[in-house]
Amino acid sequence: MVLPRRRHHSNNRLRCLAPIIAVVCGGILLFLALLSFLVPPPVDTDHLRSRHNYFVPFRSGGEGSNGAVKFSVPSDGGRSDHDPWSSRFSKFYYGCSNASHKFRKAEAITVPNRFLMIATSGGLNQQRTGITDAVVAARILNATLVVPKLDQKSFWRDASNFSEIFDVDWFIKYLSKDVKIIKQLPEKKGKTGTPYTMRVPRKCSERCYQSRVLPVILKRHIVRLTKFDYRLSNKLDTDLQKLRCRVNYHALRFTDPILDMGRELVRRMRIRSKHYIALHLRFEPDMLAFSGCYYGGGEKERKELGAIRKRWKTLHTSNPDRERRHGKCPLTPEEVGLMLRALGYGSDVHIYVASGEVYGGEETLAPLKALFPNFYSKDTIARKEELKPFAAFSARMAALDFIVCDESDVFVTNNNGNMAKILAGRRYAVLFVLRLHLQPCQGTEFKLLMNFDMSLHCRRYFGHKPTIRPNAKKLYRLFLNKGNVSWEVFASRVRTYQRGFMGEPNEVRPGRGEFHENPSSCICEESGANAKRDPGSQKSGKESNATRKDFDEYDQNMDDELEWMDPDDEEDQTGPQETGLANGTGLDYGVLASEEPELEEMLSD
């Protein structure tokens, strides 16, 4: 009987203590809850403290009174290994886009009653790649090309047609020996034929066109290829590659109003300074949202960019730190400025910025403007009434930026989109095309060009202009730890990491990357160039090997470029295809547009 009584007594004690324990636990939980509200949320200070300006004026002395390293940015460009406005090796290369004697004339290979129509996709520069490839596709099919239809219903909402952007008569005339081009389908008995609508896979090869499109065009006579962007392989026969260059670098010329306004913008930049840098900033909210990167703006930034990101239902959840480490995030405006200063460009350098709405506005741009006060855009060097004819059309505004960037002494891209790729290719291909058989600014071909084209193209034939692409993968760590090194060390490392990313001729191995960015088939090397090169560049095998390693890394980065998703890329690429593809024979060009903006459309400019 004793044991049960003791057990009963112990249970009574526990029941008395239970309320006390509950009160104590509840108090602890309440304290922790209050503490969680009082403690500020974690902020990624590793990346962008650049909402807060870390630009400091140059001070002599590498260390402070407590021995800490001072990161002091000089106002001048500092020490540089070479002239930052010139290319060391351009004189050893020239363009060679002329057709070989084996490339038959259009009149000999064009089959009657065989017509190819093209509907391009995306912004101005993405459409430009489509137009270029359309000419080659028509050549492969021995078909007559109808002047391509521009995209008027995508993300960019630009109602311009081909003749409002490009000189259509020049386009047809210049390519008349290569491909027969007409402005519209011919009529038969007062009616035009109905095209068969289909789509080819991305990077479709010559054999792919012959197996998929040729059987259809033989049967239907008129074929329309929709969403025609990057639908042609990077690897083609040399003569077809050279045709690509003739289209892109010569046949596609802007209309007179666009050229005249672009020429005026360039003239105004030249009045201000002998040299200028053009910067394609790409720091718009859409771009940052798509990248999935985080820039230190706290919950406000996450909500704003997250809401925009939801527009693309196919995007996976991103890991901002991983994207940054892999070089997928655009540099902040301040980081771009610091990179340029480290490469030898002082505060007196004039910068033209091609950009839409910058995320964060003037607060984000302030550090870059502090580093480079001579900061311009088309809106600051042109009057509102001057831009009025172009302002309602995104493609025409983009064309103005294209001209100013193309004519800059140095072009800097912060995102390897279509504009950056095309300009990179132009700036080391157009420089020397036809140099072998034409005297400077003379000859019938040059006489056909406008005065503006003559003056600008003539300058390209005798000098390569640097095109800088940030090595974001390497620079990431450097920017992260810049507070722990002196400016001299920081600048030296920037110059080292940027080796192979400065747009030098032959910097990328032939055949690597997109052809529009690296048109290696159209770049020839002077005979004996290796012997003529500056011996200083070959002084030590160690330096040479380091440079080769950096070039290899650039190649690897090109291979790692994000492939923008397209559901049709999964189509089988073998065998003739007439069934199984969209047959929109009674529909207009835009009917196959996606219900949500395509990823590549937003990135195209």
Coordinates of C-alpha atoms in Angstrom, one line a residue:
M1 CA 0.0 0.0 0.0
V2 CA 2.9 2.3 0.6
L3 CA 4.2 2.4 -3.0
P4 CA 0.8 3.4 -4.6
R5 CA 0.5 6.3 -2.1
R6 CA 4.0 7.6 -3.0
R7 CA 3.3 7.4 -6.7
H8 CA 0.0 9.3 -6.2
H9 CA 1.8 12.0 -4.2
S10 CA 4.5 12.4 -7.0
N11 CA 1.8 12.8 -9.7
N12 CA 0.1 15.5 -7.7
R13 CA 3.4 17.4 -7.6
L14 CA 3.9 17.2 -11.4
R15 CA 0.3 18.4 -11.9
C16 CA 1.1 21.5 -9.7
L17 CA 4.4 22.2 -11.6
A18 CA 2.8 21.9 -15.1
P19 CA 1.2 25.4 -15.2
I20 CA 4.5 26.9 -14.0
I21 CA 6.5 25.1 -16.8
A22 CA 3.9 26.2 -19.4
V23 CA 4.2 29.8 -18.3
V24 CA 8.0 29.8 -18.4
C25 CA 8.1 28.1 -21.9
G26 CA 5.5 30.5 -23.2
G27 CA 7.6 33.4 -21.9
I28 CA 10.7 32.1 -23.7
L29 CA 8.8 31.7 -27.0
L30 CA 7.4 35.2 -26.7
F31 CA 10.8 36.6 -26.0
L32 CA 12.2 34.8 -29.1
A33 CA 9.3 36.1 -31.2
L34 CA 10.0 39.7 -30.1
L35 CA 13.7 39.2 -30.8
S36 CA 13.0 38.0 -34.3
F37 CA 11.1 41.2 -35.1
L38 CA 13.8 43.4 -33.6
V39 CA 16.8 41.9 -35.4
P40 CA 17.1 43.2 -39.0
P41 CA 16.8 40.6 -41.8
P42 CA 20.1 39.3 -43.3
V43 CA 21.3 41.3 -46.3
D44 CA 23.7 40.2 -49.0
T45 CA 26.5 42.6 -48.4
D46 CA 28.9 40.5 -50.4
H47 CA 27.6 41.7 -53.7
L48 CA 26.2 45.1 -54.1
R49 CA 26.9 47.5 -51.5
S50 CA 26.9 49.7 -54.6
R51 CA 23.6 51.2 -53.8
H52 CA 25.8 53.0 -51.3
N53 CA 28.7 54.7 -53.2
Y54 CA 32.0 53.1 -52.4
F55 CA 33.9 55.5 -54.8
V56 CA 36.6 57.3 -52.9
P57 CA 38.8 60.0 -54.4
F58 CA 42.5 59.2 -54.9
R59 CA 44.7 59.6 -51.8
S60 CA 48.4 58.9 -51.7
G61 CA 49.5 56.2 -49.4
G62 CA 48.3 52.6 -49.4
E63 CA 47.4 52.2 -45.7
G64 CA 45.4 54.1 -43.1
S65 CA 46.6 54.9 -39.6
N66 CA 45.4 51.6 -38.3
G67 CA 47.3 49.7 -40.9
A68 CA 44.2 48.8 -42.9
V69 CA 44.4 48.9 -46.7
K70 CA 42.7 51.9 -48.3
F71 CA 40.9 51.2 -51.6
S72 CA 41.6 54.6 -53.2
V73 CA 40.5 55.0 -56.8
P74 CA 42.7 57.4 -58.8
S75 CA 41.1 60.0 -61.1
D76 CA 43.4 59.2 -64.0
G77 CA 43.7 55.9 -65.8
G78 CA 46.9 55.0 -63.9
R79 CA 49.5 52.7 -65.4
S80 CA 48.5 50.7 -68.5
D81 CA 50.5 48.2 -70.5
H82 CA 49.3 49.7 -73.8
D83 CA 47.2 52.4 -75.4
P84 CA 43.6 51.6 -74.2
W85 CA 42.1 53.1 -77.4
S86 CA 43.9 50.8 -79.9
S87 CA 44.3 47.2 -80.7
R88 CA 47.8 45.7 -80.9
F89 CA 47.3 43.1 -83.6
S90 CA 44.6 44.5 -85.9
K91 CA 47.1 45.4 -88.7
F92 CA 47.7 41.7 -89.2
Y93 CA 44.1 40.8 -90.1
Y94 CA 41.7 41.8 -92.9
G95 CA 38.2 40.9 -93.9
C96 CA 37.6 38.5 -96.8
S97 CA 33.9 38.0 -97.4
N98 CA 34.0 37.9 -101.2
A99 CA 32.5 34.8 -102.9
S100 CA 34.8 32.2 -104.4
H101 CA 34.8 31.5 -108.1
K102 CA 32.9 28.3 -107.3
F103 CA 29.9 30.2 -105.9
R104 CA 27.5 30.4 -108.8
K105 CA 25.4 33.5 -109.5
A106 CA 21.8 33.6 -108.3
E107 CA 20.4 33.6 -111.8
A108 CA 22.0 30.2 -112.5
I109 CA 20.8 28.4 -109.3
T110 CA 17.4 30.0 -108.6
V111 CA 14.5 27.6 -109.4
P112 CA 11.3 29.3 -110.7
N113 CA 8.1 29.0 -108.7
R114 CA 10.0 28.4 -105.4
F115 CA 9.5 31.1 -102.8
L116 CA 10.7 31.5 -99.2
M117 CA 9.0 33.9 -96.8
I118 CA 10.4 34.7 -93.3
A119 CA 8.8 36.0 -90.2
T120 CA 11.5 37.3 -87.8
S121 CA 11.3 37.4 -84.0
G122 CA 12.4 39.6 -81.2
G123 CA 14.0 43.1 -81.0
L124 CA 16.0 44.8 -83.7
N125 CA 19.3 42.9 -83.4
Q126 CA 17.7 39.5 -83.0
Q127 CA 15.7 40.2 -86.1
R128 CA 18.9 41.3 -87.9
T129 CA 20.4 37.8 -87.3
G130 CA 17.2 36.3 -88.7
I131 CA 17.3 38.4 -91.8
T132 CA 20.9 37.5 -92.4
D133 CA 20.2 33.8 -92.0
A134 CA 17.1 34.0 -94.2
V135 CA 19.2 35.0 -97.2
V136 CA 21.5 32.0 -96.7
A137 CA 18.4 29.7 -96.2
A138 CA 17.0 30.9 -99.5
R139 CA 20.4 30.2 -101.2
I140 CA 20.4 26.7 -99.7
L141 CA 16.9 26.0 -101.1
N142 CA 17.6 27.7 -104.5
A143 CA 14.5 29.8 -103.8
T144 CA 13.5 33.4 -104.3
L145 CA 13.4 35.3 -101.0
V146 CA 10.5 37.6 -100.2
V147 CA 11.7 40.6 -98.2
P148 CA 11.4 39.4 -94.5
K149 CA 8.5 40.4 -92.4
L150 CA 9.6 42.1 -89.1
D151 CA 8.2 41.1 -85.7
Q152 CA 5.4 43.5 -84.8
K153 CA 3.6 41.6 -82.0
S154 CA 6.3 40.4 -79.6
F155 CA 7.5 42.0 -76.4
W156 CA 8.8 45.1 -78.2
R157 CA 5.5 46.1 -79.8
D158 CA 7.1 47.9 -82.8
A159 CA 4.9 48.3 -85.9
S160 CA 7.8 49.2 -88.2
N161 CA 8.2 47.2 -91.4
F162 CA 11.4 46.3 -93.2
S163 CA 11.6 49.4 -95.4
E164 CA 11.2 51.7 -92.4
I165 CA 14.3 50.3 -90.7
F166 CA 16.5 49.2 -93.6
D167 CA 17.1 50.5 -97.1
V168 CA 15.2 47.8 -99.0
D169 CA 16.3 48.8 -102.5
W170 CA 20.0 48.6 -101.5
F171 CA 19.4 45.3 -99.8
I172 CA 17.9 43.8 -102.9
K173 CA 20.5 45.3 -105.3
Y174 CA 23.5 44.4 -103.2
L175 CA 22.6 40.8 -103.0
S176 CA 21.3 40.4 -106.5
K177 CA 24.3 38.2 -107.5
D178 CA 23.8 35.9 -104.5
V179 CA 20.1 35.5 -104.0
K180 CA 17.0 36.7 -105.9
I181 CA 15.0 38.9 -103.6
I182 CA 11.5 40.4 -104.3
K183 CA 9.4 42.8 -102.2
Q184 CA 6.2 40.7 -102.4
L185 CA 4.8 37.5 -103.9
P186 CA 3.9 37.7 -107.6
E187 CA 0.2 37.6 -108.5
K188 CA -1.3 34.9 -110.7
K189 CA -4.7 35.8 -112.3
G190 CA -5.0 38.6 -109.8
K191 CA -4.3 36.5 -106.7
T192 CA -1.2 35.7 -104.7
G193 CA -0.4 32.2 -103.6
T194 CA -1.1 31.0 -100.1
P195 CA 2.1 30.1 -98.2
Y196 CA 2.6 26.9 -96.2
T197 CA 3.6 27.9 -92.7
M198 CA 6.1 25.9 -90.7
R199 CA 9.0 26.3 -88.3
V200 CA 12.5 24.8 -88.3
P201 CA 14.6 23.9 -85.3
R202 CA 17.3 26.1 -83.8
K203 CA 20.7 25.9 -85.5
C204 CA 19.3 23.9 -88.5
S205 CA 22.1 22.7 -90.8
E206 CA 22.2 22.8 -94.6
R207 CA 21.2 19.2 -94.6
C208 CA 18.4 19.9 -92.1
Y209 CA 16.9 22.5 -94.6
Q210 CA 17.3 20.1 -97.5
S211 CA 15.5 17.3 -95.6
R212 CA 12.8 19.3 -93.8
V213 CA 12.0 22.3 -95.9
L214 CA 12.9 21.4 -99.5
P215 CA 10.3 18.6 -99.8
V216 CA 7.6 21.0 -98.6
I217 CA 8.7 23.8 -100.9
L218 CA 8.8 21.4 -103.9
K219 CA 5.2 20.5 -103.2
R220 CA 3.7 23.8 -102.0
H221 CA 6.0 26.2 -103.9
I222 CA 5.6 28.9 -101.2
V223 CA 6.9 28.3 -97.6
R224 CA 6.8 30.7 -94.7
L225 CA 9.2 30.0 -91.8
T226 CA 8.0 31.6 -88.5
K227 CA 9.9 32.9 -85.5
F228 CA 13.0 32.9 -87.6
D229 CA 15.8 33.6 -85.1
Y230 CA 19.0 31.6 -84.8
R231 CA 17.4 28.9 -87.1
L232 CA 20.6 28.3 -89.0
S233 CA 23.7 26.4 -87.9
N234 CA 26.9 28.1 -86.9
K235 CA 28.8 25.6 -89.0
L236 CA 28.3 26.0 -92.7
D237 CA 30.2 25.8 -96.0
T238 CA 32.8 28.7 -96.2
D239 CA 31.0 30.4 -99.1
L240 CA 27.7 30.4 -97.2
Q241 CA 29.4 31.9 -94.2
K242 CA 30.9 34.6 -96.3
L243 CA 27.4 35.3 -97.7
R244 CA 26.3 35.8 -94.1
C245 CA 29.0 38.4 -93.7
R246 CA 28.0 40.2 -97.0
V247 CA 24.4 40.4 -95.8
N248 CA 25.1 41.5 -92.2
Y249 CA 28.0 43.9 -92.9
H250 CA 27.0 45.4 -96.3
A251 CA 23.5 44.7 -97.5
L252 CA 21.7 45.6 -94.2
R253 CA 21.9 49.4 -94.2
F254 CA 19.7 51.6 -92.2
T255 CA 17.3 54.1 -93.9
D256 CA 18.4 57.7 -94.5
P257 CA 16.5 59.2 -91.5
I258 CA 18.0 56.7 -89.1
L259 CA 21.5 57.2 -90.6
D260 CA 21.2 61.0 -90.5
M261 CA 20.2 61.1 -86.9
G262 CA 22.8 58.5 -85.9
R263 CA 25.5 60.5 -87.8
E264 CA 24.5 63.6 -85.8
L265 CA 24.7 61.8 -82.5
V266 CA 28.2 60.5 -83.4
R267 CA 29.2 64.0 -84.5
R268 CA 28.1 65.5 -81.2
M269 CA 30.1 62.9 -79.2
R270 CA 33.1 63.7 -81.4
I271 CA 32.8 67.4 -80.7
R272 CA 33.0 66.7 -77.0
S273 CA 36.0 64.4 -77.2
K274 CA 38.4 62.8 -79.7
H275 CA 37.6 59.4 -78.2
Y276 CA 34.6 58.0 -76.5
I277 CA 33.4 54.7 -75.0
A278 CA 30.0 53.3 -75.7
L279 CA 28.5 51.2 -72.9
H280 CA 25.6 48.8 -73.4
L281 CA 24.7 48.8 -69.7
R282 CA 21.8 46.3 -69.6
F283 CA 20.8 47.0 -66.0
E284 CA 17.0 47.3 -66.7
P285 CA 14.5 45.7 -64.2
D286 CA 13.5 43.1 -66.9
M287 CA 17.1 42.0 -67.4
L288 CA 17.9 41.7 -63.7
A289 CA 14.6 39.8 -63.0
F290 CA 15.4 37.4 -65.8
S291 CA 19.0 36.8 -64.6
G292 CA 17.7 35.8 -61.1
C293 CA 20.5 37.7 -59.5
Y294 CA 20.4 39.6 -56.2
Y295 CA 21.9 43.1 -55.9
G296 CA 21.6 43.9 -52.2
G297 CA 18.4 45.9 -52.2
G298 CA 16.7 43.8 -49.5
E299 CA 13.1 42.6 -49.5
K300 CA 12.0 45.5 -51.7
E301 CA 14.3 44.3 -54.5
R302 CA 13.2 40.7 -54.1
K303 CA 9.5 41.6 -54.3
E304 CA 9.9 44.0 -57.3
L305 CA 12.1 41.7 -59.4
G306 CA 10.3 38.6 -58.3
A307 CA 7.0 40.0 -59.5
I308 CA 8.6 40.7 -62.9
R309 CA 10.2 37.2 -63.0
K310 CA 6.8 35.6 -62.8
R311 CA 6.1 36.7 -66.3
W312 CA 8.2 33.8 -67.5
K313 CA 6.5 30.6 -66.3
T314 CA 9.2 28.4 -67.7
L315 CA 12.0 29.9 -65.6
H316 CA 13.3 27.7 -62.8
T317 CA 14.0 29.0 -59.3
S318 CA 17.4 30.6 -59.3
N319 CA 20.3 30.6 -56.8
P320 CA 21.6 34.2 -56.9
D321 CA 25.0 33.3 -55.4
R322 CA 25.5 30.5 -57.9
E323 CA 24.5 32.7 -60.9
R324 CA 26.9 35.3 -59.7
R325 CA 29.8 32.8 -59.2
H326 CA 29.2 31.5 -62.7
G327 CA 29.4 34.9 -64.3
K328 CA 25.7 35.0 -65.3
C329 CA 24.9 38.3 -63.5
P330 CA 25.4 41.7 -65.2
L331 CA 27.9 43.9 -63.4
T332 CA 26.5 46.9 -61.5
P333 CA 27.1 50.3 -63.1
E334 CA 29.7 51.0 -60.4
E335 CA 31.5 47.7 -61.1
V336 CA 31.7 48.5 -64.8
G337 CA 33.2 51.9 -63.9
L338 CA 35.8 50.4 -61.6
M339 CA 36.7 47.9 -64.3
L340 CA 37.2 50.6 -66.9
R341 CA 39.3 52.7 -64.5
A342 CA 41.5 49.7 -63.8
L343 CA 41.9 49.2 -67.6
G344 CA 43.3 52.7 -67.9
Y345 CA 40.4 55.0 -68.7
G346 CA 40.5 58.2 -66.6
S347 CA 37.8 60.4 -65.3
D348 CA 38.1 62.7 -68.3
V349 CA 36.9 59.9 -70.7
H350 CA 33.5 60.5 -72.3
I351 CA 31.0 57.7 -72.1
Y352 CA 27.8 57.1 -74.2
V353 CA 25.4 54.8 -72.4
A354 CA 22.9 52.7 -74.5
S355 CA 20.4 51.6 -72.0
G356 CA 16.7 51.6 -71.1
E357 CA 15.4 52.3 -67.6
V358 CA 18.1 51.5 -65.1
Y359 CA 16.9 49.7 -62.0
G360 CA 17.3 52.0 -59.1
G361 CA 17.5 55.1 -61.3
E362 CA 20.0 57.9 -60.5
E363 CA 21.0 56.3 -57.2
T364 CA 22.3 53.2 -59.0
L365 CA 24.0 55.4 -61.7
A366 CA 25.6 57.8 -59.2
P367 CA 28.8 55.8 -58.6
L368 CA 29.4 55.4 -62.3
K369 CA 28.8 59.1 -62.9
A370 CA 31.2 59.9 -60.1
L371 CA 33.9 57.9 -61.8
F372 CA 33.1 59.2 -65.3
P373 CA 31.3 62.6 -65.0
N374 CA 31.2 63.0 -68.9
F375 CA 28.2 60.7 -69.1
Y376 CA 25.8 60.9 -72.1
S377 CA 22.9 59.1 -73.8
K378 CA 20.9 59.9 -76.9
D379 CA 18.4 61.7 -74.6
T380 CA 21.0 64.1 -73.3
I381 CA 22.8 65.0 -76.5
A382 CA 19.6 65.2 -78.7
R383 CA 16.6 67.4 -78.3
K384 CA 13.2 65.8 -77.6
E385 CA 11.8 67.1 -80.9
E386 CA 14.8 65.6 -82.8
L387 CA 14.0 62.1 -81.3
K388 CA 10.2 62.4 -81.7
P389 CA 10.1 60.6 -85.2
F390 CA 11.9 57.6 -83.6
A391 CA 10.6 57.7 -80.0
A392 CA 7.5 55.6 -80.5
F393 CA 9.4 52.8 -82.2
S394 CA 11.7 50.7 -80.1
A395 CA 13.6 49.3 -83.2
R396 CA 14.4 52.7 -84.6
M397 CA 15.6 54.0 -81.2
A398 CA 17.7 50.8 -80.9
A399 CA 19.1 51.5 -84.4
L400 CA 20.3 55.0 -83.2
D401 CA 22.1 53.4 -80.2
F402 CA 23.5 50.7 -82.6
I403 CA 25.1 53.4 -84.8
V404 CA 26.7 55.3 -81.9
C405 CA 28.0 52.1 -80.3
D406 CA 29.3 50.8 -83.6
E407 CA 31.3 54.1 -84.2
S408 CA 32.7 54.3 -80.7
D409 CA 36.4 53.9 -80.1
V410 CA 35.7 51.3 -77.4
F411 CA 32.5 49.3 -77.0
V412 CA 31.7 47.7 -73.6
T413 CA 29.0 45.2 -73.2
N414 CA 27.6 44.2 -69.8
N415 CA 25.5 41.3 -71.3
N416 CA 26.3 39.1 -74.2
G417 CA 23.0 39.6 -76.0
N418 CA 22.3 40.0 -79.7
M419 CA 23.4 43.6 -80.0
A420 CA 26.7 42.9 -78.2
K421 CA 27.4 39.8 -80.4
I422 CA 26.6 41.6 -83.7
L423 CA 28.7 44.6 -82.8
A424 CA 31.6 42.4 -81.7
G425 CA 31.5 40.6 -85.0
R426 CA 31.3 43.9 -87.0
R427 CA 34.1 45.6 -85.1
Y428 CA 36.6 43.0 -86.2
A429 CA 35.1 41.9 -89.5
V430 CA 33.7 45.0 -91.2
L431 CA 37.0 46.8 -90.5
F432 CA 38.8 45.2 -93.5
V433 CA 36.2 43.8 -95.9
L434 CA 37.1 44.2 -99.6
R435 CA 40.5 45.7 -98.5
L436 CA 42.3 43.5 -101.0
H437 CA 40.9 44.8 -104.2
L438 CA 39.6 48.4 -103.4
Q439 CA 41.5 51.5 -102.7
P440 CA 40.4 53.4 -99.6
C441 CA 37.1 55.1 -100.2
Q442 CA 37.3 54.5 -104.0
G443 CA 35.7 52.2 -106.5
T444 CA 32.2 51.7 -107.7
E445 CA 31.0 49.8 -104.6
F446 CA 32.0 52.7 -102.4
K447 CA 30.5 55.3 -104.7
L448 CA 27.1 53.6 -104.2
L449 CA 27.3 54.3 -100.4
M450 CA 26.0 57.5 -98.9
N451 CA 28.5 60.1 -97.7
F452 CA 27.9 59.0 -94.2
D453 CA 28.6 55.3 -94.9
M454 CA 31.7 56.3 -96.9
S455 CA 33.3 58.2 -94.0
L456 CA 32.5 55.7 -91.3
H457 CA 33.2 52.5 -93.2
C458 CA 36.4 53.9 -94.7
R459 CA 37.8 54.4 -91.2
R460 CA 37.1 50.7 -90.2
Y461 CA 39.2 49.3 -92.9
F462 CA 42.4 50.3 -91.3
G463 CA 42.0 49.7 -87.6
H464 CA 40.4 47.4 -85.1
K465 CA 38.4 48.9 -82.3
P466 CA 38.4 47.3 -78.9
T467 CA 35.3 45.5 -77.7
I468 CA 35.3 44.7 -74.0
R469 CA 33.3 42.0 -72.4
P470 CA 33.7 41.7 -68.6
N471 CA 35.1 38.4 -67.4
A472 CA 32.3 38.3 -64.8
K473 CA 33.2 34.9 -63.4
K474 CA 36.7 36.1 -62.3
L475 CA 35.8 39.7 -61.5
Y476 CA 33.1 38.4 -59.0
R477 CA 35.6 37.4 -56.4
L478 CA 37.7 40.5 -57.0
F479 CA 34.8 42.9 -56.4
L480 CA 33.8 40.8 -53.4
N481 CA 37.2 41.3 -51.7
K482 CA 38.2 44.8 -53.0
G483 CA 38.2 46.2 -49.5
N484 CA 41.1 44.0 -48.6
V485 CA 43.5 45.0 -51.4
S486 CA 45.1 48.3 -52.6
W487 CA 44.0 49.9 -55.8
E488 CA 47.2 49.0 -57.5
V489 CA 46.6 45.3 -56.7
F490 CA 43.0 45.5 -57.7
A491 CA 43.8 47.2 -61.1
S492 CA 46.5 44.7 -61.8
R493 CA 44.2 41.8 -61.3
V494 CA 41.5 43.3 -63.4
R495 CA 43.9 43.7 -66.3
T496 CA 45.0 40.0 -65.8
Y497 CA 41.4 38.7 -65.7
Q498 CA 40.4 40.7 -68.8
R499 CA 43.1 39.2 -70.9
G500 CA 41.2 37.4 -73.7
F501 CA 38.1 39.5 -73.1
M502 CA 39.2 42.7 -74.9
G503 CA 38.0 41.9 -78.4
E504 CA 41.4 41.4 -80.0
P505 CA 41.5 39.8 -83.4
N506 CA 41.8 36.0 -83.3
E507 CA 41.0 36.2 -79.6
V508 CA 38.4 33.4 -79.9
R509 CA 39.3 30.2 -81.7
P510 CA 37.6 29.9 -85.2
G511 CA 34.3 28.2 -85.1
R512 CA 33.6 28.8 -81.4
G513 CA 30.5 30.7 -80.2
E514 CA 27.9 32.3 -82.4
F515 CA 29.0 33.0 -85.9
H516 CA 27.5 36.6 -85.7
E517 CA 29.9 37.2 -82.8
N518 CA 32.9 35.4 -84.2
P519 CA 32.7 35.4 -88.0
S520 CA 36.0 33.6 -88.4
S521 CA 35.4 32.6 -92.0
C522 CA 35.4 36.3 -92.9
I523 CA 38.7 37.1 -91.1
C524 CA 41.9 36.5 -92.9
E525 CA 45.5 36.9 -91.6
E526 CA 48.3 38.6 -93.5
S527 CA 51.0 36.3 -94.8
G528 CA 54.0 36.3 -92.5
A529 CA 52.0 38.0 -89.7
N530 CA 53.5 35.8 -87.0
A531 CA 57.0 37.0 -87.9
K532 CA 55.9 40.6 -88.0
R533 CA 54.1 40.7 -84.6
D534 CA 55.6 42.6 -81.8
P535 CA 58.3 40.3 -80.3
G536 CA 57.4 41.7 -76.9
S537 CA 54.2 39.7 -76.9
Q538 CA 56.2 36.5 -77.2
K539 CA 59.0 37.3 -74.7
S540 CA 58.3 34.5 -72.4
G541 CA 56.6 31.2 -72.8
K542 CA 55.0 31.7 -69.4
E543 CA 53.2 34.9 -70.5
S544 CA 52.1 33.3 -73.7
N545 CA 50.7 30.2 -71.9
A546 CA 48.8 32.5 -69.5
T547 CA 47.3 34.3 -72.3
R548 CA 46.3 31.1 -74.1
K549 CA 44.7 29.9 -70.8
D550 CA 42.6 33.1 -70.6
F551 CA 41.6 32.7 -74.2
D552 CA 40.6 29.1 -73.5
E553 CA 38.5 30.3 -70.6
Y554 CA 36.8 32.8 -72.9
D555 CA 36.0 29.9 -75.2
Q556 CA 34.6 27.9 -72.3
N557 CA 32.4 30.9 -71.2
M558 CA 31.0 31.1 -74.7
D559 CA 30.2 27.4 -74.6
D560 CA 28.5 28.0 -71.2
E561 CA 26.2 30.7 -72.5
L562 CA 22.7 30.2 -71.4
E563 CA 20.6 28.7 -74.2
W564 CA 17.3 30.6 -74.2
M565 CA 14.4 28.1 -74.0
D566 CA 12.2 27.4 -77.0
P567 CA 9.7 24.6 -76.9
D568 CA 10.2 23.9 -80.6
D569 CA 13.9 23.1 -80.1
E570 CA 12.9 19.7 -79.0
E571 CA 11.5 18.8 -82.4
D572 CA 13.1 15.9 -84.2
Q573 CA 15.6 17.3 -86.7
T574 CA 15.7 14.4 -89.1
G575 CA 13.6 13.5 -92.1
P576 CA 11.2 15.5 -94.3
Q577 CA 8.5 17.3 -92.4
E578 CA 5.2 18.4 -93.7
T579 CA 2.9 17.0 -91.1
G580 CA 3.4 17.6 -87.4
L581 CA 4.3 21.3 -87.9
A582 CA 2.1 24.2 -87.5
N583 CA 0.2 24.6 -90.8
G584 CA -1.1 28.2 -90.6
T585 CA -1.8 28.5 -94.3
G586 CA -4.6 31.0 -93.8
L587 CA -3.0 32.9 -90.9
D588 CA -0.9 36.0 -90.6
Y589 CA 2.7 36.1 -89.5
G590 CA 2.0 36.8 -85.9
V591 CA -0.5 34.1 -85.1
L592 CA 2.0 31.7 -83.6
A593 CA 3.1 34.1 -81.0
S594 CA 3.3 32.8 -77.5
E595 CA 0.8 33.9 -74.8
E596 CA 3.7 35.0 -72.7
P597 CA 6.8 36.9 -73.8
E598 CA 9.5 34.6 -75.2
L599 CA 12.7 34.7 -73.1
E600 CA 15.0 35.6 -76.0
E601 CA 12.7 38.5 -77.1
M602 CA 13.4 40.4 -73.9
L603 CA 17.1 39.8 -74.1
S604 CA 17.5 40.5 -77.8
D605 CA 18.7 44.1 -77.4

